[in-house]
Short mmCIF file of C-alpha atoms in Angstrom, two decimals:
data_model
loop_
_atom_site.label_atom_id
_atom_site.label_comp_id
_atom_site.label_asym_id
_atom_site.label_seq_id
_atom_site.Cartn_x
_atom_site.Cartn_y
_atom_site.Cartn_z
CA MET A 2 21.59 53.58 12.58
CA PRO A 3 17.99 53.10 10.62
CA ARG A 4 14.60 53.35 12.15
CA ARG A 5 12.78 50.08 12.44
CA ALA A 6 15.87 48.14 14.07
CA LEU A 7 13.03 46.14 15.65
CA ALA A 8 11.75 44.61 12.81
CA PRO A 9 10.37 40.93 13.62
CA ALA A 10 12.37 39.40 11.48
CA LEU A 11 14.59 39.57 13.99
CA LEU A 12 12.46 37.32 16.11
CA LEU A 13 14.51 34.30 17.22
CA LEU A 14 12.79 33.82 20.80
CA GLY A 15 13.90 30.03 22.50
CA SER A 16 15.28 28.37 25.58
CA LEU A 17 19.00 29.29 26.63
CA ALA A 18 21.39 26.62 28.31
CA LEU A 19 22.87 28.45 31.23
CA THR A 20 26.18 27.97 32.22
CA ALA A 21 28.49 28.70 34.75
CA ALA A 22 31.77 29.98 32.94
CA CYS A 23 33.36 32.74 33.19
CA SER A 24 35.13 35.04 30.68
CA THR A 25 36.72 38.36 30.67
CA GLY A 26 36.44 39.26 26.85
CA SER A 27 39.31 37.34 26.61
CA PRO A 28 40.11 33.54 25.60
CA PRO A 29 38.50 30.87 27.99
CA ALA A 30 40.08 30.45 30.94
CA ASP A 31 41.59 27.10 31.47
CA SER A 32 39.23 24.37 33.45
CA ALA A 33 41.43 23.31 36.12
CA PRO A 34 44.33 25.18 37.21
CA SER A 35 47.88 23.28 37.07
CA PRO A 36 51.29 24.17 38.52
CA ASP A 37 53.15 26.33 36.35
CA GLY A 38 50.63 25.63 33.60
CA PRO A 39 50.57 28.48 31.30
CA SER A 40 48.39 31.70 32.29
CA ARG A 41 44.77 31.49 31.87
CA THR A 42 44.39 34.06 29.47
CA GLY A 43 41.60 35.98 31.39
CA GLY A 44 43.24 36.74 34.08
CA ASN A 45 44.93 35.36 37.39
CA ASP A 46 41.63 32.99 38.06
CA THR A 47 42.15 31.66 41.44
CA GLY A 48 39.14 29.72 41.51
CA THR A 49 38.12 30.55 45.13
CA GLN A 50 34.32 31.69 45.16
CA VAL A 51 33.26 34.95 47.07
CA ASP A 52 30.18 35.66 48.77
CA LEU A 53 29.42 38.89 47.80
CA THR A 54 25.85 39.41 50.01
CA LYS A 55 28.29 40.44 52.42
CA LEU A 56 29.35 43.81 50.38
CA LYS A 57 26.92 45.51 51.58
CA GLY A 58 26.61 49.25 49.97
CA VAL A 59 28.83 48.50 47.18
CA ASN A 60 29.00 50.54 44.43
CA ILE A 61 30.06 49.18 41.02
CA VAL A 62 31.61 52.33 39.25
CA SER A 63 30.78 51.95 35.67
CA ASP A 64 30.97 54.09 31.96
CA SER A 65 30.98 53.73 28.79
CA SER A 66 30.93 54.18 25.28
CA THR A 67 28.54 53.65 22.48
CA ASP A 68 30.57 54.26 19.52
CA ARG A 69 31.13 51.48 17.83
CA SER A 70 34.27 53.47 15.96
CA CYS A 71 36.33 53.63 19.50
CA PRO A 72 34.53 51.29 21.73
CA TRP A 73 35.45 51.50 25.55
CA ALA A 74 34.20 50.02 28.60
CA THR A 75 35.35 50.50 32.01
CA SER A 76 33.84 49.29 35.77
CA TYR A 77 35.70 48.45 39.09
CA PRO A 78 33.88 48.02 42.68
CA ASP A 79 33.49 51.08 45.23
CA VAL A 80 33.36 49.27 48.81
CA PRO A 81 32.18 50.95 51.97
CA GLY A 82 35.54 51.05 54.25
CA ALA A 83 38.22 50.65 51.21
CA ASP A 84 38.26 53.90 50.07
CA VAL A 85 41.70 54.37 49.68
CA MET A 86 41.91 50.69 47.55
CA THR A 87 38.73 52.71 45.10
CA ALA A 88 41.09 55.54 44.75
CA ALA A 89 43.78 53.68 43.41
CA MET A 90 41.75 52.03 41.04
CA LYS A 91 39.92 54.74 40.29
CA LYS A 92 43.71 56.35 39.21
CA ASP A 93 44.57 53.29 37.61
CA VAL A 94 41.62 52.83 35.13
CA GLU A 95 40.89 56.63 34.51
CA GLY A 96 45.06 56.88 33.75
CA ARG A 97 44.00 53.40 31.13
CA LEU A 98 41.07 55.13 29.76
CA ALA A 99 42.99 58.78 29.11
CA GLY A 100 46.12 57.10 27.55
CA PHE A 101 43.46 54.59 25.14
CA LEU A 102 41.80 57.77 23.85
CA GLY A 103 45.24 59.81 23.29
CA GLU A 104 43.73 62.14 26.13
CA ASP A 105 47.33 61.86 27.83
CA THR A 106 49.16 63.22 25.24
CA GLY A 107 47.55 66.29 25.31
CA GLY A 108 45.94 66.17 21.96
CA ALA A 109 42.80 65.26 19.97
CA PRO A 110 41.45 62.30 20.58
CA ASN A 111 43.02 59.29 18.94
CA CYS A 112 40.86 56.21 19.99
CA GLY A 113 44.00 53.57 21.01
CA GLY A 114 46.60 55.57 18.93
CA ALA A 115 44.43 52.69 16.17
CA ASP A 116 44.71 55.90 13.92
CA GLY A 117 42.33 54.23 11.90
CA SER A 118 43.15 50.45 12.39
CA GLU A 119 40.80 47.93 12.67
CA GLY A 120 39.48 46.79 15.87
CA PRO A 121 40.30 48.98 18.49
CA GLU A 122 38.85 48.29 22.48
CA LEU A 123 39.50 49.20 26.23
CA ASN A 124 37.31 46.86 28.50
CA VAL A 125 38.58 47.31 31.84
CA SER A 126 36.24 45.11 34.46
CA PHE A 127 36.95 43.14 37.64
CA SER A 128 36.26 40.15 39.60
CA PHE A 129 36.28 39.44 43.40
CA LEU A 130 39.27 37.59 44.51
CA VAL A 131 38.26 37.41 48.83
CA ALA A 132 35.74 39.39 50.63
CA SER A 133 36.01 38.25 53.73
CA GLY A 134 37.07 38.90 57.54
CA ASP A 135 38.95 42.27 57.28
CA VAL A 136 40.65 41.41 53.57
CA LEU A 137 39.51 42.40 50.40
CA GLY A 138 40.90 41.46 47.28
CA VAL A 139 40.08 42.65 43.81
CA ARG A 140 41.28 42.15 40.26
CA LEU A 141 40.93 44.67 37.47
CA THR A 142 41.22 42.72 33.92
CA THR A 143 42.20 45.01 30.80
CA VAL A 144 41.85 44.04 27.53
CA ASP A 145 42.86 46.43 25.32
CA ARG A 146 43.03 45.56 21.10
CA THR A 147 45.40 48.17 19.95
CA SER A 148 47.99 47.63 17.64
CA ASN A 149 50.54 48.48 20.69
CA ALA A 150 48.55 46.47 23.23
CA ASP A 151 46.79 43.43 21.80
CA GLY A 152 46.36 41.44 25.31
CA VAL A 153 45.41 41.20 28.02
CA ASP A 154 46.84 43.18 31.78
CA THR A 155 45.48 42.33 34.97
CA ARG A 156 46.40 43.63 38.41
CA ALA A 157 45.24 42.57 42.00
CA TYR A 158 44.33 45.08 44.72
CA TRP A 159 44.23 44.05 48.32
CA TYR A 160 42.81 45.99 50.92
CA ASP A 161 43.89 45.33 55.01
CA GLY A 162 40.80 46.33 57.11
CA ALA A 163 42.85 46.09 59.95
CA ALA A 164 45.45 48.70 58.79
CA LYS A 165 42.71 50.68 57.21
CA LYS A 166 45.53 50.42 54.32
CA TYR A 167 45.57 49.76 50.34
CA ARG A 168 48.28 46.78 49.41
CA PRO A 169 49.84 46.13 46.04
CA SER A 170 50.30 42.31 45.37
CA PRO A 171 53.87 42.01 46.46
CA GLY A 172 52.64 43.00 50.30
CA LEU A 173 51.44 39.75 50.52
CA ILE A 174 55.09 38.74 50.63
CA ALA A 175 57.25 40.24 54.46
CA ASP A 176 60.33 42.17 53.35
CA GLY A 177 62.50 40.19 54.18
CA SER A 178 61.33 37.13 52.82
CA GLN A 179 61.38 39.34 49.36
CA ASP A 180 64.59 37.86 47.95
CA ALA A 181 63.87 34.02 48.74
CA PHE A 182 60.23 34.58 47.44
CA VAL A 183 61.61 36.26 43.80
CA ALA A 184 64.44 33.43 43.78
CA ALA A 185 61.88 30.64 44.19
CA LEU A 186 60.30 31.85 40.88
CA THR A 187 62.96 32.55 39.02
CA LYS A 188 64.07 28.86 39.49
CA ARG A 189 60.36 28.59 38.23
CA LEU A 190 60.02 30.66 35.44
CA GLU A 191 63.57 29.39 33.95
CA LYS A 192 62.00 25.82 33.28
CA ARG A 193 59.34 27.53 30.73
CA GLU A 194 59.54 27.88 27.56
CA GLY A 195 59.26 31.14 25.55
CA VAL A 196 61.84 32.63 29.46
CA THR A 197 65.73 33.10 29.24
CA PRO A 198 67.33 34.19 31.83
CA ASP A 199 68.23 37.55 30.13
CA THR A 200 64.14 38.37 30.03
CA VAL A 201 63.75 37.53 33.83
CA GLU A 202 66.50 39.94 35.08
CA ALA A 203 64.97 42.59 33.16
CA SER A 204 62.31 41.99 35.02
CA LEU A 205 62.42 40.79 38.59
CA GLY A 206 66.52 41.51 39.03
CA ASP A 207 66.07 45.03 39.83
CA ARG A 208 64.67 45.20 43.60
CA GLU A 209 63.28 48.92 42.63
CA ASN A 210 61.09 47.62 39.80
CA ARG A 211 60.51 44.46 39.92
CA ASP A 212 57.19 45.25 41.99
CA ALA A 213 55.51 46.37 39.30
CA TYR A 214 55.95 43.25 37.47
CA LEU A 215 54.47 41.74 40.53
CA ASP A 216 51.00 42.86 40.43
CA ASP A 217 48.48 40.05 40.07
CA MET A 218 49.19 37.47 43.09
CA ALA A 219 46.28 35.73 44.70
CA PHE A 220 45.69 32.27 46.50
CA THR A 221 43.82 30.21 45.47
CA ALA A 222 41.50 27.75 47.02
CA ASP A 223 43.78 25.15 48.44
CA GLY A 224 46.12 28.26 49.86
CA ASP A 225 48.68 28.07 46.53
CA LEU A 226 50.05 31.34 45.83
CA LYS A 227 49.20 32.15 41.98
CA VAL A 228 51.81 34.98 40.32
CA ASP A 229 50.46 36.35 36.65
CA PHE A 230 52.98 38.03 34.40
CA ASP A 231 50.69 39.95 31.81
CA ARG A 232 52.34 39.10 27.85
CA GLY A 233 55.75 39.98 27.53
CA THR A 234 57.18 40.17 30.83
CA VAL A 235 59.48 37.62 32.23
CA GLY A 236 59.17 36.03 28.90
CA VAL A 237 58.96 37.00 25.38
CA PRO A 238 56.47 38.16 24.09
CA PRO A 239 54.83 34.87 21.73
CA ALA A 240 55.44 32.90 25.03
CA GLY A 241 52.07 35.34 25.73
CA ARG A 242 51.03 35.51 29.80
CA ILE A 243 52.62 33.26 31.92
CA SER A 244 52.30 32.08 35.60
CA VAL A 245 53.74 30.38 38.54
CA THR A 246 51.61 28.66 41.23
CA LEU A 247 54.35 28.03 44.41
CA PRO A 248 52.33 25.53 46.67
CA LYS A 249 51.16 26.66 49.99
CA ALA A 250 53.65 24.60 52.63
CA THR A 251 56.22 26.43 50.14
CA VAL A 252 54.97 29.98 50.55
CA THR A 253 53.30 30.19 53.64
CA PRO A 254 56.72 31.10 55.74
CA TRP A 255 57.34 33.99 53.44
CA LEU A 256 53.80 35.87 54.10
CA SER A 257 53.63 39.18 55.52
CA GLU A 258 50.92 39.10 58.30
CA PHE A 259 48.18 40.46 55.91
CA GLY A 260 49.62 37.80 53.79
CA SER A 261 48.80 35.00 56.17
CA ARG A 262 44.68 36.75 56.93
CA ALA A 263 44.63 37.09 53.63
CA GLN A 264 45.51 33.58 52.92
CA HIS A 265 43.47 32.24 55.39
CA GLN A 266 40.31 34.53 54.60
CA THR A 267 40.62 32.73 50.81
CA THR A 268 41.00 29.00 52.33
CA ASP A 269 38.55 29.72 55.31
CA PRO A 270 36.82 32.58 54.81
CA ASP A 271 34.91 34.05 57.96
CA ASP A 272 30.85 34.29 58.28
CA ARG A 273 31.14 37.93 58.69
CA PHE A 274 32.83 40.87 56.34
CA ASP A 275 34.09 44.32 58.01
CA LEU A 276 36.52 46.83 56.71
CA GLY A 277 35.85 49.47 59.69
CA ALA A 278 33.53 51.01 57.45
CA PRO A 279 31.22 53.56 59.99
CA HIS A 280 28.13 52.71 58.39
CA THR A 281 26.41 50.45 56.34
CA PRO A 282 24.27 52.43 54.16
CA ALA A 283 20.20 51.44 53.87
CA PRO A 284 18.92 49.63 50.69
CA THR A 285 18.56 52.27 48.72
CA VAL A 286 16.01 50.25 45.12
CA ALA A 287 12.55 48.52 46.63
CA ALA A 288 9.83 47.60 44.26
CA GLN A 289 7.82 49.93 43.09
CA PRO A 290 3.61 49.05 42.49
CA ASP A 291 3.26 46.42 39.49
CA PRO A 292 0.99 48.38 36.70
CA GLY A 293 -0.47 44.68 35.86
CA ALA A 294 -1.03 43.52 32.53
CA ASP A 295 -0.11 45.23 29.84
CA THR A 296 -3.39 45.61 27.11
CA THR A 297 -1.87 48.19 25.27
CA ASP A 298 -2.31 47.75 21.11
CA CYS A 299 0.82 49.28 19.69
CA SER A 300 -0.34 49.18 16.15
CA LYS A 301 -3.18 51.18 17.15
CA THR A 302 -1.22 53.52 19.84
CA LYS A 303 1.70 55.58 19.55
CA CYS A 304 4.37 53.38 21.71
CA ILE A 305 7.85 53.88 22.98
CA ALA A 306 10.30 51.73 24.32
CA LEU A 307 12.71 52.99 26.92
CA THR A 308 15.64 50.97 27.54
CA PHE A 309 17.78 51.48 29.61
CA ASP A 310 22.01 49.50 29.48
CA ASP A 311 24.67 48.63 31.90
CA GLY A 312 23.10 48.63 35.26
CA PRO A 313 22.18 47.68 37.67
CA ALA A 314 23.53 50.71 39.62
CA ALA A 315 22.92 51.79 42.75
CA PRO A 316 21.38 54.23 43.94
CA GLU A 317 20.57 55.23 40.18
CA THR A 318 18.19 52.94 39.52
CA GLY A 319 15.97 52.53 42.24
CA THR A 320 15.41 56.22 41.61
CA LEU A 321 14.28 55.53 37.93
CA LEU A 322 12.17 52.96 39.18
CA LYS A 323 10.32 55.66 41.17
CA TYR A 324 10.11 58.37 38.35
CA LEU A 325 8.80 54.93 35.76
CA ALA A 326 6.03 54.05 38.46
CA GLN A 327 4.60 57.79 38.62
CA TYR A 328 3.62 57.64 35.22
CA LYS A 329 3.21 53.58 34.65
CA ALA A 330 5.65 53.49 32.29
CA ARG A 331 7.31 49.73 31.68
CA ALA A 332 11.15 49.70 30.34
CA THR A 333 13.50 47.20 29.52
CA PHE A 334 16.96 46.83 31.33
CA PHE A 335 19.75 45.31 29.28
CA VAL A 336 21.87 44.79 32.33
CA VAL A 337 25.14 43.57 32.51
CA GLY A 338 26.54 39.91 34.20
CA GLN A 339 28.62 41.74 36.44
CA ASN A 340 26.66 44.22 37.80
CA VAL A 341 23.96 42.12 38.80
CA ALA A 342 26.23 39.45 40.57
CA ALA A 343 26.53 42.23 42.88
CA HIS A 344 23.24 43.71 43.00
CA PRO A 345 20.66 41.18 42.53
CA ASP A 346 18.38 42.49 44.87
CA ILE A 347 18.24 45.54 42.35
CA VAL A 348 17.01 43.20 39.52
CA ARG A 349 14.32 42.37 41.41
CA ALA A 350 12.94 45.33 42.20
CA GLU A 351 13.42 46.19 38.35
CA MET A 352 11.18 42.61 37.43
CA LYS A 353 8.90 43.19 40.54
CA SER A 354 8.16 46.65 39.31
CA GLY A 355 6.99 45.09 35.95
CA HIS A 356 9.73 46.21 33.59
CA GLU A 357 11.76 43.92 31.43
CA ILE A 358 15.16 41.88 31.98
CA ALA A 359 16.98 41.54 29.36
CA ASN A 360 21.11 40.45 28.55
CA HIS A 361 23.72 42.72 27.90
CA SER A 362 26.70 40.39 28.12
CA TRP A 363 28.93 40.06 31.44
CA ASN A 364 30.90 43.16 31.14
CA HIS A 365 30.30 44.86 28.03
CA PRO A 366 33.16 43.37 25.36
CA VAL A 367 32.83 43.99 21.40
CA LEU A 368 31.42 40.36 20.79
CA THR A 369 32.52 40.55 17.77
CA ASN A 370 35.84 40.34 18.65
CA LEU A 371 35.43 36.79 20.65
CA THR A 372 34.67 33.20 19.22
CA PRO A 373 31.78 31.59 19.53
CA ALA A 374 32.74 29.93 22.79
CA GLN A 375 33.44 33.43 24.61
CA VAL A 376 30.39 35.26 22.98
CA ARG A 377 28.25 31.90 24.70
CA SER A 378 29.94 32.56 27.63
CA GLN A 379 29.62 36.19 28.21
CA LEU A 380 25.88 35.44 27.17
CA GLU A 381 25.25 32.43 29.33
CA ARG A 382 26.76 33.48 32.42
CA THR A 383 24.75 36.85 32.38
CA SER A 384 21.69 34.58 31.82
CA ALA A 385 22.48 32.52 34.66
CA ALA A 386 23.01 35.48 37.15
CA ILE A 387 19.77 37.03 35.94
CA LYS A 388 17.37 33.78 36.49
CA ALA A 389 19.31 33.38 39.76
CA ALA A 390 17.72 36.74 41.20
CA THR A 391 14.63 36.92 38.95
CA GLY A 392 13.99 33.33 38.92
CA LYS A 393 13.05 34.12 34.87
CA GLU A 394 15.43 33.69 32.01
CA PRO A 395 15.61 36.50 29.42
CA THR A 396 15.05 36.48 25.94
CA LEU A 397 16.65 39.37 24.56
CA PHE A 398 20.19 40.49 24.38
CA ARG A 399 21.36 43.51 23.12
CA PRO A 400 24.96 43.23 22.11
CA PRO A 401 27.38 46.07 23.33
CA TYR A 402 27.90 49.37 21.21
CA GLY A 403 25.27 47.66 18.56
CA ALA A 404 28.40 44.98 17.13
CA ILE A 405 26.73 42.22 16.17
CA ASP A 406 27.05 39.63 12.62
CA ASP A 407 26.53 36.31 11.93
CA LYS A 408 29.23 34.66 14.54
CA VAL A 409 27.22 36.37 17.37
CA LYS A 410 23.78 35.58 16.26
CA ALA A 411 24.78 31.79 16.08
CA ALA A 412 26.34 31.50 19.25
CA THR A 413 22.62 32.39 21.67
CA SER A 414 19.16 31.65 21.03
CA LEU A 415 18.67 34.95 22.46
CA SER A 416 16.93 37.56 20.59
CA PRO A 417 19.02 40.31 19.69
CA VAL A 418 17.53 43.97 20.45
CA LEU A 419 19.25 47.32 18.93
CA TRP A 420 17.83 50.72 18.90
CA ASP A 421 16.00 53.11 16.78
CA MET A 422 17.29 56.42 18.99
CA ASP A 423 20.94 56.74 20.80
CA THR A 424 20.45 59.94 23.01
CA LEU A 425 24.32 59.57 23.83
CA ASP A 426 23.90 60.22 27.08
CA TRP A 427 27.38 59.39 28.39
CA LYS A 428 28.88 62.20 25.97
CA SER A 429 27.11 64.93 27.05
CA HIS A 430 26.02 64.27 30.85
CA ASP A 431 23.70 66.70 30.86
CA PRO A 432 19.43 65.80 31.78
CA GLY A 433 18.35 68.68 29.53
CA LYS A 434 20.16 67.65 26.37
CA VAL A 435 18.89 64.53 27.03
CA ALA A 436 15.67 64.56 27.72
CA GLN A 437 15.38 67.34 24.23
CA THR A 438 16.47 64.40 21.95
CA VAL A 439 14.44 62.16 22.81
CA ILE A 440 11.12 64.61 23.33
CA SER A 441 12.38 65.71 19.44
CA GLN A 442 13.09 62.84 17.76
CA ALA A 443 10.35 60.09 19.38
CA GLU A 444 8.22 58.35 16.83
CA PRO A 445 5.58 56.03 17.78
CA GLY A 446 7.52 52.26 17.96
CA ASP A 447 11.01 54.04 18.73
CA VAL A 448 13.53 51.87 20.83
CA VAL A 449 15.25 54.49 22.83
CA LEU A 450 18.72 54.02 24.40
CA ILE A 451 19.84 55.30 27.94
CA HIS A 452 22.05 54.20 30.65
CA ASP A 453 20.73 54.02 34.12
CA ILE A 454 24.39 53.93 35.21
CA HIS A 455 24.95 57.92 34.65
CA PRO A 456 22.39 60.14 37.32
CA THR A 457 22.12 62.63 34.63
CA SER A 458 20.50 60.33 32.49
CA VAL A 459 17.90 59.16 35.08
CA ALA A 460 17.52 63.09 35.96
CA ALA A 461 16.51 63.49 32.21
CA VAL A 462 13.40 60.52 32.50
CA PRO A 463 10.89 63.14 34.04
CA GLU A 464 10.62 65.77 32.00
CA ILE A 465 10.44 62.50 29.41
CA LEU A 466 8.31 61.16 31.13
CA ARG A 467 6.05 63.60 31.22
CA THR A 468 6.06 65.13 28.41
CA LEU A 469 5.67 62.34 25.81
CA THR A 470 2.83 60.88 28.05
CA ALA A 471 0.89 64.26 27.57
CA ARG A 472 1.67 63.64 23.64
CA GLY A 473 -0.25 60.43 23.59
CA TYR A 474 2.79 57.85 24.14
CA HIS A 475 2.12 54.64 25.91
CA PHE A 476 5.40 53.45 28.16
CA VAL A 477 6.02 49.74 26.75
CA THR A 478 8.57 47.21 26.74
CA VAL A 479 10.57 45.60 23.93
CA SER A 480 9.05 42.23 23.77
CA HIS A 481 5.70 44.21 23.93
CA LEU A 482 6.45 46.65 21.35
CA ARG A 483 7.22 43.86 19.39
CA ALA A 484 4.05 41.28 19.93
CA THR A 485 1.59 44.58 19.38
CA LEU A 486 3.28 46.19 16.26
#
């Protein structure tokens, strides 16, 4: 990318109307659930609200590339006490990524097998279905934009804290009620356009294999059970994703003991959340002393803007704040909304430490692949999370992978920020190499891209700060750099 990516002409500052709209990188969800209506393309949105303050010690496991020719981003939560479920999500996510990159075939990476076709992308994001009592429910949503899988795939993961077991979605139904449950689903499915007895039989008729098709089941706030089917499973592909909602009165007699608890914790959540973890990790992030007003004139002084993408992350971001404070260095954090929602305390610590908070979308999709409404949802939902955590709305955003066009610019009043130097830290995972890249290539006025989700990247920062400070560089925020160049 050419230098001077931060030309003043990019300044598009303005206010942003905040909404609570949700998007996963797929078409917008319906505004309200409807029994047996078309499935929400963004996943089986049950409409429940999870109190994330209960999730003490949660770690968001994130990874991504900055390669616009082969963009991918993955994330899933690691909740203390649910290690077995975390392992299941980790295995699934790593398998999807290996398949997308072609690594599962043992050959050279081929980016989803696209072979030069336009628009390949893999995005795996998460949402919490319930976190209450001894029940945890998480949904992973995968958007795979390749010639072979151009739709959305969703899967619900359940953890039973009482039994200390991971339970796939079919575990919500008692063993002895499986046939009655499937019969009720079949009856409703056969009334749907694009569904035939043959397509249903192919997916749900085989008892040994049907659990693979019943992998996304969750309760609504009213206690109904919503079952979401991926495109081309129970219907012909043109019918798209299909969902069936079974009323609470119908499904309750068929629930397993765990299913009954999961239903109750969804409709009437407890104040507590305890999966039997041996301890609750202590808070790992504290605000550092704010260096105060920055009077640096970057037109007369060598300035550089360090920017950190994809966080916040625990404990990496907390360690980074300590390093920055040692040199009174300021930075700009381009945060991902789903991580802000899980770690608002870290974002507050960033702001209180004198740093700038900016928007990096809700779950790191390629914004140019989305509709204007989806772009707005990605950015507005993230801005709302930032404001809830800090009391301030961001003014800047960084499009994931640097993918931006006129459609994206028109969808927001936030000012776009790209970069002059990409450390490629997501590839090397080598602190020495990351530090040397910045030190050897730094020029006054540069914007540097690093990720605070990688411990190896954070470990590179002290050497960067020490060496460039000795060379007379001042570390400033993006907004300060823009204002004084």
